[in-house]
PDB file of C-alpha atoms in Angstrom:
ATOM      1  CA  MET A   1     -29.186  -2.078  -2.754  1.00  0.00           C
ATOM      2  CA  LYS A   2     -29.243   1.645  -2.076  1.00  0.00           C
ATOM      3  CA  LEU A   3     -26.101   3.580  -1.252  1.00  0.00           C
ATOM      4  CA  PRO A   4     -25.971   3.833   2.573  1.00  0.00           C
ATOM      5  CA  LYS A   5     -25.524   7.099   4.427  1.00  0.00           C
ATOM      6  CA  ASN A   6     -22.425   5.636   6.084  1.00  0.00           C
ATOM      7  CA  PHE A   7     -20.233   2.605   5.496  1.00  0.00           C
ATOM      8  CA  ILE A   8     -17.517   0.796   7.418  1.00  0.00           C
ATOM      9  CA  SER A   9     -14.134   0.786   5.725  1.00  0.00           C
ATOM     10  CA  CYS A  10     -12.059  -2.294   6.535  1.00  0.00           C
ATOM     11  CA  ASP A  11      -8.411  -2.227   5.524  1.00  0.00           C
ATOM     12  CA  TRP A  12      -7.010  -5.575   6.653  1.00  0.00           C
ATOM     13  CA  GLY A  13      -3.412  -5.962   5.582  1.00  0.00           C
ATOM     14  CA  THR A  14      -0.751  -8.572   6.253  1.00  0.00           C
ATOM     15  CA  SER A  15       0.474  -6.847   9.428  1.00  0.00           C
ATOM     16  CA  ASN A  16      -2.282  -4.442  10.541  1.00  0.00           C
ATOM     17  CA  PHE A  17      -6.038  -4.109  10.871  1.00  0.00           C
ATOM     18  CA  ARG A  18      -8.054  -0.889  10.544  1.00  0.00           C
ATOM     19  CA  LEU A  19     -11.765  -0.069  10.714  1.00  0.00           C
ATOM     20  CA  ARG A  20     -13.233   3.355   9.935  1.00  0.00           C
ATOM     21  CA  TRP A  21     -16.831   4.559  10.188  1.00  0.00           C
ATOM     22  CA  VAL A  22     -17.215   6.788   7.133  1.00  0.00           C
ATOM     23  CA  ASP A  23     -19.707   9.369   5.903  1.00  0.00           C
ATOM     24  CA  THR A  24     -20.452   8.096   2.385  1.00  0.00           C
ATOM     25  CA  ASP A  25     -21.078  11.535   0.912  1.00  0.00           C
ATOM     26  CA  THR A  26     -18.108  13.489   2.311  1.00  0.00           C
ATOM     27  CA  LEU A  27     -15.821  10.535   3.131  1.00  0.00           C
ATOM     28  CA  ASP A  28     -15.178  12.099   6.518  1.00  0.00           C
ATOM     29  CA  VAL A  29     -13.978   9.542   9.074  1.00  0.00           C
ATOM     30  CA  LEU A  30     -16.382   9.641  12.015  1.00  0.00           C
ATOM     31  CA  CYS A  31     -14.414   7.182  14.160  1.00  0.00           C
ATOM     32  CA  GLU A  32     -11.537   4.769  13.727  1.00  0.00           C
ATOM     33  CA  HIS A  33     -10.091   1.629  15.321  1.00  0.00           C
ATOM     34  CA  THR A  34      -6.764  -0.093  14.602  1.00  0.00           C
ATOM     35  CA  THR A  35      -4.918  -3.156  15.887  1.00  0.00           C
ATOM     36  CA  ASP A  36      -1.773  -5.087  14.958  1.00  0.00           C
ATOM     37  CA  MET A  37      -3.812  -8.203  14.130  1.00  0.00           C
ATOM     38  CA  GLY A  38      -2.842  -8.548  10.480  1.00  0.00           C
ATOM     39  CA  THR A  39      -4.120 -11.379   8.323  1.00  0.00           C
ATOM     40  CA  LYS A  40      -0.818 -13.239   8.742  1.00  0.00           C
ATOM     41  CA  LYS A  41      -1.145 -13.372  12.540  1.00  0.00           C
ATOM     42  CA  ARG A  42      -4.854 -14.172  12.408  1.00  0.00           C
ATOM     43  CA  PHE A  43      -4.247 -16.982   9.910  1.00  0.00           C
ATOM     44  CA  GLN A  44      -1.610 -18.493  12.204  1.00  0.00           C
ATOM     45  CA  GLN A  45      -4.161 -18.438  15.009  1.00  0.00           C
ATOM     46  CA  PHE A  46      -6.703 -20.095  12.728  1.00  0.00           C
ATOM     47  CA  LYS A  47      -4.280 -22.920  11.903  1.00  0.00           C
ATOM     48  CA  SER A  48      -3.740 -23.610  15.604  1.00  0.00           C
ATOM     49  CA  GLN A  49      -7.438 -24.346  16.248  1.00  0.00           C
ATOM     50  CA  SER A  50     -10.028 -26.696  14.739  1.00  0.00           C
ATOM     51  CA  GLU A  51     -13.383 -25.428  16.043  1.00  0.00           C
ATOM     52  CA  MET A  52     -14.125 -22.847  13.361  1.00  0.00           C
ATOM     53  CA  LYS A  53     -13.835 -22.659   9.584  1.00  0.00           C
ATOM     54  CA  GLN A  54     -11.527 -20.034   8.112  1.00  0.00           C
ATOM     55  CA  ASP A  55     -14.268 -17.593   7.057  1.00  0.00           C
ATOM     56  CA  GLN A  56     -15.970 -17.924  10.451  1.00  0.00           C
ATOM     57  CA  PHE A  57     -12.694 -17.385  12.304  1.00  0.00           C
ATOM     58  CA  PHE A  58     -11.976 -14.113  10.494  1.00  0.00           C
ATOM     59  CA  ALA A  59     -15.589 -12.975  10.730  1.00  0.00           C
ATOM     60  CA  ALA A  60     -15.517 -13.559  14.503  1.00  0.00           C
ATOM     61  CA  TYR A  61     -12.585 -11.172  14.926  1.00  0.00           C
ATOM     62  CA  LEU A  62     -14.176  -8.614  12.637  1.00  0.00           C
ATOM     63  CA  LYS A  63     -17.428  -8.762  14.615  1.00  0.00           C
ATOM     64  CA  GLU A  64     -15.596  -8.296  17.916  1.00  0.00           C
ATOM     65  CA  GLN A  65     -13.619  -5.293  16.656  1.00  0.00           C
ATOM     66  CA  LEU A  66     -16.753  -3.588  15.351  1.00  0.00           C
ATOM     67  CA  LYS A  67     -17.721  -2.983  18.987  1.00  0.00           C
ATOM     68  CA  ALA A  68     -14.829  -0.534  19.296  1.00  0.00           C
ATOM     69  CA  LEU A  69     -16.492   1.791  16.780  1.00  0.00           C
ATOM     70  CA  ASN A  70     -19.462   2.088  19.142  1.00  0.00           C
ATOM     71  CA  ILE A  71     -21.972   2.669  16.360  1.00  0.00           C
ATOM     72  CA  ALA A  72     -25.680   1.948  16.472  1.00  0.00           C
ATOM     73  CA  GLU A  73     -26.916  -1.185  14.726  1.00  0.00           C
ATOM     74  CA  ASP A  74     -28.264  -0.412  11.282  1.00  0.00           C
ATOM     75  CA  ASN A  75     -29.578  -2.921   8.756  1.00  0.00           C
ATOM     76  CA  ASP A  76     -28.217  -0.777   5.920  1.00  0.00           C
ATOM     77  CA  THR A  77     -24.645  -0.738   7.232  1.00  0.00           C
ATOM     78  CA  ILE A  78     -22.105  -2.388   4.936  1.00  0.00           C
ATOM     79  CA  ILE A  79     -18.467  -3.269   5.525  1.00  0.00           C
ATOM     80  CA  VAL A  80     -16.317  -2.620   2.456  1.00  0.00           C
ATOM     81  CA  ALA A  81     -13.195  -4.754   2.919  1.00  0.00           C
ATOM     82  CA  SER A  82     -10.097  -4.571   0.759  1.00  0.00           C
ATOM     83  CA  GLY A  83      -6.536  -5.786   1.144  1.00  0.00           C
ATOM     84  CA  MET A  84      -5.429  -9.250   2.223  1.00  0.00           C
ATOM     85  CA  LEU A  85      -8.845 -10.308   3.554  1.00  0.00           C
ATOM     86  CA  SER A  86      -9.630 -11.732   0.086  1.00  0.00           C
ATOM     87  CA  SER A  87      -6.366 -13.703  -0.052  1.00  0.00           C
ATOM     88  CA  SER A  88      -5.577 -17.320   0.838  1.00  0.00           C
ATOM     89  CA  ILE A  89      -4.627 -16.150   4.364  1.00  0.00           C
ATOM     90  CA  GLY A  90      -7.796 -14.066   4.737  1.00  0.00           C
ATOM     91  CA  MET A  91     -11.493 -14.638   5.264  1.00  0.00           C
ATOM     92  CA  LYS A  92     -12.260 -15.901   1.774  1.00  0.00           C
ATOM     93  CA  GLU A  93      -9.979 -16.176  -1.224  1.00  0.00           C
ATOM     94  CA  LEU A  94     -11.233 -14.405  -4.334  1.00  0.00           C
ATOM     95  CA  SER A  95      -9.694 -14.668  -7.773  1.00  0.00           C
ATOM     96  CA  TYR A  96      -7.648 -11.749  -9.026  1.00  0.00           C
ATOM     97  CA  ALA A  97      -9.153  -9.454 -11.620  1.00  0.00           C
ATOM     98  CA  PRO A  98      -6.949  -9.293 -14.727  1.00  0.00           C
ATOM     99  CA  MET A  99      -5.166  -6.211 -15.978  1.00  0.00           C
ATOM    100  CA  PRO A 100      -5.997  -3.781 -17.445  1.00  0.00           C
ATOM    101  CA  PHE A 101      -8.741  -2.140 -15.355  1.00  0.00           C
ATOM    102  CA  SER A 102     -10.525   1.171 -15.750  1.00  0.00           C
ATOM    103  CA  PHE A 103     -10.325   4.258 -13.536  1.00  0.00           C
ATOM    104  CA  ASP A 104     -13.918   3.713 -12.346  1.00  0.00           C
ATOM    105  CA  GLY A 105     -13.075   0.332 -10.773  1.00  0.00           C
ATOM    106  CA  MET A 106     -15.860  -1.463 -12.642  1.00  0.00           C
ATOM    107  CA  ASP A 107     -13.423  -4.160 -13.811  1.00  0.00           C
ATOM    108  CA  LEU A 108     -12.363  -5.167 -10.297  1.00  0.00           C
ATOM    109  CA  SER A 109     -13.637  -8.372  -8.674  1.00  0.00           C
ATOM    110  CA  SER A 110     -15.729  -8.283  -5.524  1.00  0.00           C
ATOM    111  CA  GLU A 111     -18.255 -10.425  -3.690  1.00  0.00           C
ATOM    112  CA  PHE A 112     -21.169  -9.477  -1.442  1.00  0.00           C
ATOM    113  CA  ILE A 113     -21.196 -11.716   1.644  1.00  0.00           C
ATOM    114  CA  PRO A 114     -24.329 -11.559   3.849  1.00  0.00           C
ATOM    115  CA  PHE A 115     -24.167 -12.115   7.616  1.00  0.00           C
ATOM    116  CA  ASP A 116     -26.927 -12.578  10.175  1.00  0.00           C
ATOM    117  CA  SER A 117     -25.065 -11.416  13.275  1.00  0.00           C
ATOM    118  CA  MET A 118     -23.118  -8.429  11.907  1.00  0.00           C
ATOM    119  CA  PRO A 119     -23.161  -6.045   8.928  1.00  0.00           C
ATOM    120  CA  ASN A 120     -22.829  -7.585   5.486  1.00  0.00           C
ATOM    121  CA  VAL A 121     -19.387  -7.532   3.892  1.00  0.00           C
ATOM    122  CA  LEU A 122     -18.473  -6.355   0.406  1.00  0.00           C
ATOM    123  CA  LEU A 123     -15.181  -8.172  -0.119  1.00  0.00           C
ATOM    124  CA  VAL A 124     -12.905  -6.748  -2.822  1.00  0.00           C
ATOM    125  CA  SER A 125     -10.280  -8.858  -4.554  1.00  0.00           C
ATOM    126  CA  GLY A 126      -6.920  -7.861  -6.019  1.00  0.00           C
ATOM    127  CA  VAL A 127      -5.513  -7.537  -9.516  1.00  0.00           C
ATOM    128  CA  CYS A 128      -3.025  -9.584 -11.525  1.00  0.00           C
ATOM    129  CA  SER A 129      -0.977  -9.206 -14.668  1.00  0.00           C
ATOM    130  CA  LYS A 130       0.718 -12.081 -16.463  1.00  0.00           C
ATOM    131  CA  SER A 131       3.578 -11.990 -13.976  1.00  0.00           C
ATOM    132  CA  ASP A 132       2.550  -9.932 -10.924  1.00  0.00           C
ATOM    133  CA  VAL A 133      -0.174  -9.573  -8.281  1.00  0.00           C
ATOM    134  CA  MET A 134      -1.438  -6.974  -5.817  1.00  0.00           C
ATOM    135  CA  ARG A 135      -4.197  -6.717  -3.234  1.00  0.00           C
ATOM    136  CA  GLY A 136      -5.208  -3.341  -1.823  1.00  0.00           C
ATOM    137  CA  GLU A 137      -3.117  -0.969  -3.912  1.00  0.00           C
ATOM    138  CA  GLU A 138      -5.582  -1.191  -6.794  1.00  0.00           C
ATOM    139  CA  ILE A 139      -8.242   0.396  -4.564  1.00  0.00           C
ATOM    140  CA  GLN A 140      -5.884   3.272  -3.762  1.00  0.00           C
ATOM    141  CA  ALA A 141      -5.239   3.669  -7.495  1.00  0.00           C
ATOM    142  CA  VAL A 142      -8.962   3.878  -8.240  1.00  0.00           C
ATOM    143  CA  GLY A 143      -9.309   6.399  -5.416  1.00  0.00           C
ATOM    144  CA  LEU A 144      -6.608   8.567  -7.031  1.00  0.00           C
ATOM    145  CA  ALA A 145      -7.995   8.184 -10.548  1.00  0.00           C
ATOM    146  CA  GLU A 146      -9.798  11.533 -10.419  1.00  0.00           C
ATOM    147  CA  GLU A 147      -6.430  13.248  -9.961  1.00  0.00           C
ATOM    148  CA  LEU A 148      -4.740  11.150 -12.643  1.00  0.00           C
ATOM    149  CA  ALA A 149      -7.516  11.771 -15.187  1.00  0.00           C
ATOM    150  CA  HIS A 150      -6.100  15.230 -15.960  1.00  0.00           C
ATOM    151  CA  HIS A 151      -3.143  13.521 -17.632  1.00  0.00           C
ATOM    152  CA  GLU A 152      -2.939  11.363 -20.746  1.00  0.00           C
ATOM    153  CA  SER A 153      -0.519   8.836 -19.255  1.00  0.00           C
ATOM    154  CA  GLY A 154       2.077   8.265 -16.562  1.00  0.00           C
ATOM    155  CA  THR A 155       3.189   6.041 -13.699  1.00  0.00           C
ATOM    156  CA  LEU A 156       1.564   6.000 -10.274  1.00  0.00           C
ATOM    157  CA  LEU A 157       4.223   5.199  -7.674  1.00  0.00           C
ATOM    158  CA  LEU A 158       3.025   3.716  -4.366  1.00  0.00           C
ATOM    159  CA  PRO A 159       6.057   3.222  -2.077  1.00  0.00           C
ATOM    160  CA  GLY A 160       5.970   0.738   0.773  1.00  0.00           C
ATOM    161  CA  THR A 161       7.018  -2.712   1.884  1.00  0.00           C
ATOM    162  CA  HIS A 162       6.183  -3.900  -1.623  1.00  0.00           C
ATOM    163  CA  SER A 163       6.232  -0.763  -3.763  1.00  0.00           C
ATOM    164  CA  LYS A 164       3.950  -0.664  -6.784  1.00  0.00           C
ATOM    165  CA  HIS A 165       4.561   1.174 -10.056  1.00  0.00           C
ATOM    166  CA  ILE A 166       1.221   1.271 -11.890  1.00  0.00           C
ATOM    167  CA  ARG A 167       1.256   2.566 -15.466  1.00  0.00           C
ATOM    168  CA  PHE A 168      -1.872   4.225 -16.832  1.00  0.00           C
ATOM    169  CA  GLU A 169      -3.043   5.597 -20.153  1.00  0.00           C
ATOM    170  CA  LYS A 170      -6.295   7.228 -21.270  1.00  0.00           C
ATOM    171  CA  GLY A 171      -8.331   6.375 -18.188  1.00  0.00           C
ATOM    172  CA  THR A 172      -7.069   2.808 -17.850  1.00  0.00           C
ATOM    173  CA  PHE A 173      -4.500   1.195 -15.565  1.00  0.00           C
ATOM    174  CA  LYS A 174      -2.473  -0.826 -18.054  1.00  0.00           C
ATOM    175  CA  ASP A 175       0.206  -2.692 -16.126  1.00  0.00           C
ATOM    176  CA  PHE A 176       2.217  -2.668 -12.903  1.00  0.00           C
ATOM    177  CA  THR A 177       5.446  -3.881 -11.330  1.00  0.00           C
ATOM    178  CA  THR A 178       6.147  -4.754  -7.691  1.00  0.00           C
ATOM    179  CA  PHE A 179       9.437  -3.919  -5.973  1.00  0.00           C
ATOM    180  CA  MET A 180      10.282  -5.469  -2.590  1.00  0.00           C
ATOM    181  CA  THR A 181      12.162  -2.315  -1.561  1.00  0.00           C
ATOM    182  CA  GLY A 182      10.767  -1.908   1.943  1.00  0.00           C
ATOM    183  CA  GLU A 183      11.025  -5.587   2.803  1.00  0.00           C
ATOM    184  CA  LEU A 184      14.597  -5.823   1.506  1.00  0.00           C
ATOM    185  CA  PHE A 185      15.574  -2.789   3.589  1.00  0.00           C
ATOM    186  CA  GLU A 186      14.058  -4.454   6.662  1.00  0.00           C
ATOM    187  CA  ILE A 187      15.847  -7.756   6.036  1.00  0.00           C
ATOM    188  CA  ILE A 188      19.230  -6.206   5.255  1.00  0.00           C
ATOM    189  CA  SER A 189      19.147  -3.684   8.090  1.00  0.00           C
ATOM    190  CA  ARG A 190      18.036  -6.199  10.728  1.00  0.00           C
ATOM    191  CA  HIS A 191      19.197  -9.646   9.700  1.00  0.00           C
ATOM    192  CA  SER A 192      22.262  -9.330   7.450  1.00  0.00           C
ATOM    193  CA  ILE A 193      25.953  -8.813   8.152  1.00  0.00           C
ATOM    194  CA  LEU A 194      25.332  -5.128   7.377  1.00  0.00           C
ATOM    195  CA  SER A 195      23.059  -4.693  10.394  1.00  0.00           C
ATOM    196  CA  ALA A 196      26.038  -3.968  12.680  1.00  0.00           C
ATOM    197  CA  SER A 197      27.041  -1.098  10.371  1.00  0.00           C
ATOM    198  CA  LEU A 198      23.636   0.588  10.370  1.00  0.00           C
ATOM    199  CA  GLU A 199      22.111   2.925  12.920  1.00  0.00           C
ATOM    200  CA  PRO A 200      18.502   4.099  12.431  1.00  0.00           C
ATOM    201  CA  ALA A 201      18.088   7.869  12.644  1.00  0.00           C
ATOM    202  CA  GLN A 202      15.513  10.568  12.100  1.00  0.00           C
ATOM    203  CA  TRP A 203      15.882  12.230   8.723  1.00  0.00           C
ATOM    204  CA  LYS A 204      17.851  15.477   8.599  1.00  0.00           C
ATOM    205  CA  ALA A 205      18.909  17.582   5.617  1.00  0.00           C
ATOM    206  CA  SER A 206      22.535  16.710   6.421  1.00  0.00           C
ATOM    207  CA  PHE A 207      21.862  13.131   5.240  1.00  0.00           C
ATOM    208  CA  GLN A 208      20.832  14.274   1.759  1.00  0.00           C
ATOM    209  CA  ASN A 209      24.234  13.926   0.083  1.00  0.00           C
ATOM    210  CA  ILE A 210      24.917  10.416   1.390  1.00  0.00           C
ATOM    211  CA  PHE A 211      21.393   9.345   0.467  1.00  0.00           C
ATOM    212  CA  LEU A 212      21.824  10.659  -3.085  1.00  0.00           C
ATOM    213  CA  GLU A 213      25.177   8.884  -3.364  1.00  0.00           C
ATOM    214  CA  GLY A 214      23.262   5.665  -2.769  1.00  0.00           C
ATOM    215  CA  VAL A 215      20.571   6.669  -5.246  1.00  0.00           C
ATOM    216  CA  GLU A 216      23.211   7.319  -7.918  1.00  0.00           C
ATOM    217  CA  LYS A 217      24.684   3.848  -7.434  1.00  0.00           C
ATOM    218  CA  GLY A 218      21.242   2.265  -7.529  1.00  0.00           C
ATOM    219  CA  LEU A 219      20.274   4.116 -10.702  1.00  0.00           C
ATOM    220  CA  ALA A 220      23.497   2.887 -12.314  1.00  0.00           C
ATOM    221  CA  ASN A 221      22.585  -0.747 -11.523  1.00  0.00           C
ATOM    222  CA  GLN A 222      25.399  -0.869  -8.975  1.00  0.00           C
ATOM    223  CA  CYS A 223      23.241  -1.875  -6.013  1.00  0.00           C
ATOM    224  CA  MET A 224      24.574  -5.422  -5.599  1.00  0.00           C
ATOM    225  CA  PRO A 225      28.297  -4.612  -5.756  1.00  0.00           C
ATOM    226  CA  SER A 226      27.742  -1.548  -3.540  1.00  0.00           C
ATOM    227  CA  LEU A 227      26.046  -3.310  -0.641  1.00  0.00           C
ATOM    228  CA  PHE A 228      29.150  -4.788   0.959  1.00  0.00           C
ATOM    229  CA  SER A 229      30.920  -1.441   0.622  1.00  0.00           C
ATOM    230  CA  ILE A 230      28.795  -0.380   3.620  1.00  0.00           C
ATOM    231  CA  ARG A 231      30.525  -3.005   5.743  1.00  0.00           C
ATOM    232  CA  ALA A 232      33.939  -2.193   4.277  1.00  0.00           C
ATOM    233  CA  ASN A 233      33.504   1.539   4.882  1.00  0.00           C
ATOM    234  CA  THR A 234      32.655   0.848   8.502  1.00  0.00           C
ATOM    235  CA  LEU A 235      35.768  -1.270   9.028  1.00  0.00           C
ATOM    236  CA  LEU A 236      38.218   0.826   7.017  1.00  0.00           C
ATOM    237  CA  ASN A 237      36.902   4.371   7.357  1.00  0.00           C
ATOM    238  CA  ASP A 238      34.719   4.221  10.470  1.00  0.00           C
ATOM    239  CA  SER A 239      31.707   5.361   8.430  1.00  0.00           C
ATOM    240  CA  PRO A 240      28.878   6.519  10.780  1.00  0.00           C
ATOM    241  CA  GLY A 241      25.985   4.083  11.161  1.00  0.00           C
ATOM    242  CA  HIS A 242      23.289   6.676  10.469  1.00  0.00           C
ATOM    243  CA  ASP A 243      25.053   7.685   7.224  1.00  0.00           C
ATOM    244  CA  ASN A 244      25.136   4.023   6.209  1.00  0.00           C
ATOM    245  CA  TYR A 245      21.440   3.743   7.046  1.00  0.00           C
ATOM    246  CA  PHE A 246      20.439   6.395   4.517  1.00  0.00           C
ATOM    247  CA  TYR A 247      23.035   5.270   1.980  1.00  0.00           C
ATOM    248  CA  LEU A 248      21.398   1.823   2.002  1.00  0.00           C
ATOM    249  CA  SER A 249      17.995   3.446   1.597  1.00  0.00           C
ATOM    250  CA  GLY A 250      19.293   5.393  -1.394  1.00  0.00           C
ATOM    251  CA  LEU A 251      20.780   2.267  -2.962  1.00  0.00           C
ATOM    252  CA  LEU A 252      17.514   0.348  -2.799  1.00  0.00           C
ATOM    253  CA  ILE A 253      15.259   3.220  -3.864  1.00  0.00           C
ATOM    254  CA  GLY A 254      17.617   4.050  -6.737  1.00  0.00           C
ATOM    255  CA  ALA A 255      17.540   0.430  -7.887  1.00  0.00           C
ATOM    256  CA  GLU A 256      13.727   0.476  -7.704  1.00  0.00           C
ATOM    257  CA  ILE A 257      13.224   3.569  -9.845  1.00  0.00           C
ATOM    258  CA  THR A 258      15.982   2.954 -12.390  1.00  0.00           C
ATOM    259  CA  ASN A 259      13.505   2.043 -15.150  1.00  0.00           C
ATOM    260  CA  LEU A 260      11.700   5.360 -14.727  1.00  0.00           C
ATOM    261  CA  GLN A 261      14.725   7.242 -16.015  1.00  0.00           C
ATOM    262  CA  ARG A 262      14.272   5.525 -19.367  1.00  0.00           C
ATOM    263  CA  ARG A 263      10.702   6.748 -19.817  1.00  0.00           C
ATOM    264  CA  ASP A 264       9.672  10.218 -20.856  1.00  0.00           C
ATOM    265  CA  GLU A 265       6.587  10.370 -18.660  1.00  0.00           C
ATOM    266  CA  THR A 266       5.212  11.977 -15.518  1.00  0.00           C
ATOM    267  CA  VAL A 267       5.565  10.135 -12.202  1.00  0.00           C
ATOM    268  CA  PHE A 268       2.797  10.565  -9.628  1.00  0.00           C
ATOM    269  CA  LEU A 269       4.124   9.986  -6.128  1.00  0.00           C
ATOM    270  CA  ALA A 270       1.539   8.777  -3.626  1.00  0.00           C
ATOM    271  CA  ALA A 271       3.503   8.823  -0.386  1.00  0.00           C
ATOM    272  CA  SER A 272       3.576  10.646   2.928  1.00  0.00           C
ATOM    273  CA  GLY A 273       6.156  11.261   5.635  1.00  0.00           C
ATOM    274  CA  ILE A 274       9.689   9.973   5.101  1.00  0.00           C
ATOM    275  CA  TYR A 275       8.662   8.046   1.971  1.00  0.00           C
ATOM    276  CA  ASN A 276       7.578  11.293   0.330  1.00  0.00           C
ATOM    277  CA  THR A 277      10.839  12.997   1.258  1.00  0.00           C
ATOM    278  CA  LEU A 278      13.174  10.239   0.067  1.00  0.00           C
ATOM    279  CA  TYR A 279      11.369   9.255  -3.131  1.00  0.00           C
ATOM    280  CA  LYS A 280      10.922  12.874  -4.168  1.00  0.00           C
ATOM    281  CA  LEU A 281      14.659  13.485  -3.707  1.00  0.00           C
ATOM    282  CA  ALA A 282      15.524  10.337  -5.649  1.00  0.00           C
ATOM    283  CA  LEU A 283      13.175  11.156  -8.535  1.00  0.00           C
ATOM    284  CA  ALA A 284      14.389  14.760  -8.690  1.00  0.00           C
ATOM    285  CA  SER A 285      17.940  13.499  -9.245  1.00  0.00           C
ATOM    286  CA  PHE A 286      17.050  12.688 -12.866  1.00  0.00           C
ATOM    287  CA  LEU A 287      13.537  14.014 -13.596  1.00  0.00           C
ATOM    288  CA  PRO A 288      12.605  17.675 -14.166  1.00  0.00           C
ATOM    289  CA  THR A 289      10.283  19.064 -11.487  1.00  0.00           C
ATOM    290  CA  ASP A 290       7.328  19.292 -13.880  1.00  0.00           C
ATOM    291  CA  LYS A 291       7.542  15.514 -14.356  1.00  0.00           C
ATOM    292  CA  ILE A 292       7.073  14.784 -10.628  1.00  0.00           C
ATOM    293  CA  ILE A 293       3.629  15.262  -9.095  1.00  0.00           C
ATOM    294  CA  CYS A 294       3.324  14.644  -5.353  1.00  0.00           C
ATOM    295  CA  PHE A 295      -0.169  14.228  -3.968  1.00  0.00           C
ATOM    296  CA  GLU A 296      -1.142  16.317  -0.971  1.00  0.00           C
ATOM    297  CA  GLU A 297      -1.721  14.553   2.351  1.00  0.00           C
ATOM    298  CA  ARG A 298      -5.475  15.286   2.289  1.00  0.00           C
ATOM    299  CA  ILE A 299      -5.772  13.494  -1.081  1.00  0.00           C
ATOM    300  CA  LEU A 300      -3.788  10.464   0.087  1.00  0.00           C
ATOM    301  CA  GLU A 301      -5.830  10.170   3.289  1.00  0.00           C
ATOM    302  CA  LYS A 302      -9.038   9.688   1.303  1.00  0.00           C
ATOM    303  CA  ALA A 303      -7.688   7.657  -1.623  1.00  0.00           C
ATOM    304  CA  LEU A 304      -8.571   4.247  -0.161  1.00  0.00           C
ATOM    305  CA  LEU A 305     -11.999   5.478   0.968  1.00  0.00           C
ATOM    306  CA  LYS A 306     -12.726   6.930  -2.477  1.00  0.00           C
ATOM    307  CA  GLY A 307     -11.769   3.629  -4.069  1.00  0.00           C
ATOM    308  CA  GLN A 308     -13.936   1.637  -1.672  1.00  0.00           C
ATOM    309  CA  LYS A 309     -16.867   3.986  -2.285  1.00  0.00           C
ATOM    310  CA  LYS A 310     -16.553   3.410  -6.041  1.00  0.00           C
ATOM    311  CA  ILE A 311     -16.775  -0.341  -5.497  1.00  0.00           C
ATOM    312  CA  LEU A 312     -19.772   0.172  -3.204  1.00  0.00           C
ATOM    313  CA  GLU A 313     -21.485   2.268  -5.885  1.00  0.00           C
ATOM    314  CA  THR A 314     -21.307  -0.659  -8.325  1.00  0.00           C
ATOM    315  CA  TYR A 315     -23.723  -2.502  -6.009  1.00  0.00           C
ATOM    316  CA  ALA A 316     -26.060   0.460  -5.521  1.00  0.00           C
ATOM    317  CA  GLU A 317     -29.349   0.746  -7.372  1.00  0.00           C
TER     318      GLU A 317
END
């Protein structure tokens, strides 16, 4: 198979779906289409019907959404799909590739799936260690490998619903740990007794001190005994809801990164927007500035596409 001039990037996560028509050489996005039809919702729809098999049901949605890209039919077009599409709630479950894996992505698992009525799919699986799993983040890691290669070792930090800390050394991703930081924040802020004490707000510099107070408690392994203090402060001291909101964020992020303060290594932060702001502040509370490297937005935007291209190149002649 020759490397196509363009490919279709499919990033199908648990909650969202995204297609991008990509120039293979430059990785410029020529057009894009997104929906909120994550694999979880699509799988629920699959379970409620009996006419189609699971792979057919997911392929049918993928085929329909391809129309939104409005691209000409081309026999050489390939869909490179990563994320939850290779999971048990996706199109076809693929086994995880074991850790460690190299920067070039050659150790990752993938499967070429031909179709008659739409472009063929190159389905990429996830990665597992002895005690952890991930699907999707490993492709981002491979896409960032070129930037990481300038350093002997370190930890790549990918914040999110399920944050990943991926340790690397000498061109190899060695191990990783998952932290349910984003999901815990969502559960606590929406469905716990603390929800009445929290008020979402746009970030302002005036929230920095209260956020760092939370970080300090989290770093000191005081997250659990500090949680209910949010409720108590509201009742006893009328603590503002937006202050509590960022204090909780600091608590959870501090608890997540506590192990990093015990390692003398560089942390590479792959985050944008509010994640970049908060994690950078939290890391800077105990790491010197030369030990924190934040990737520019332009690098993060192409990380997944770079990773997918590397997988595609393993199938090229």
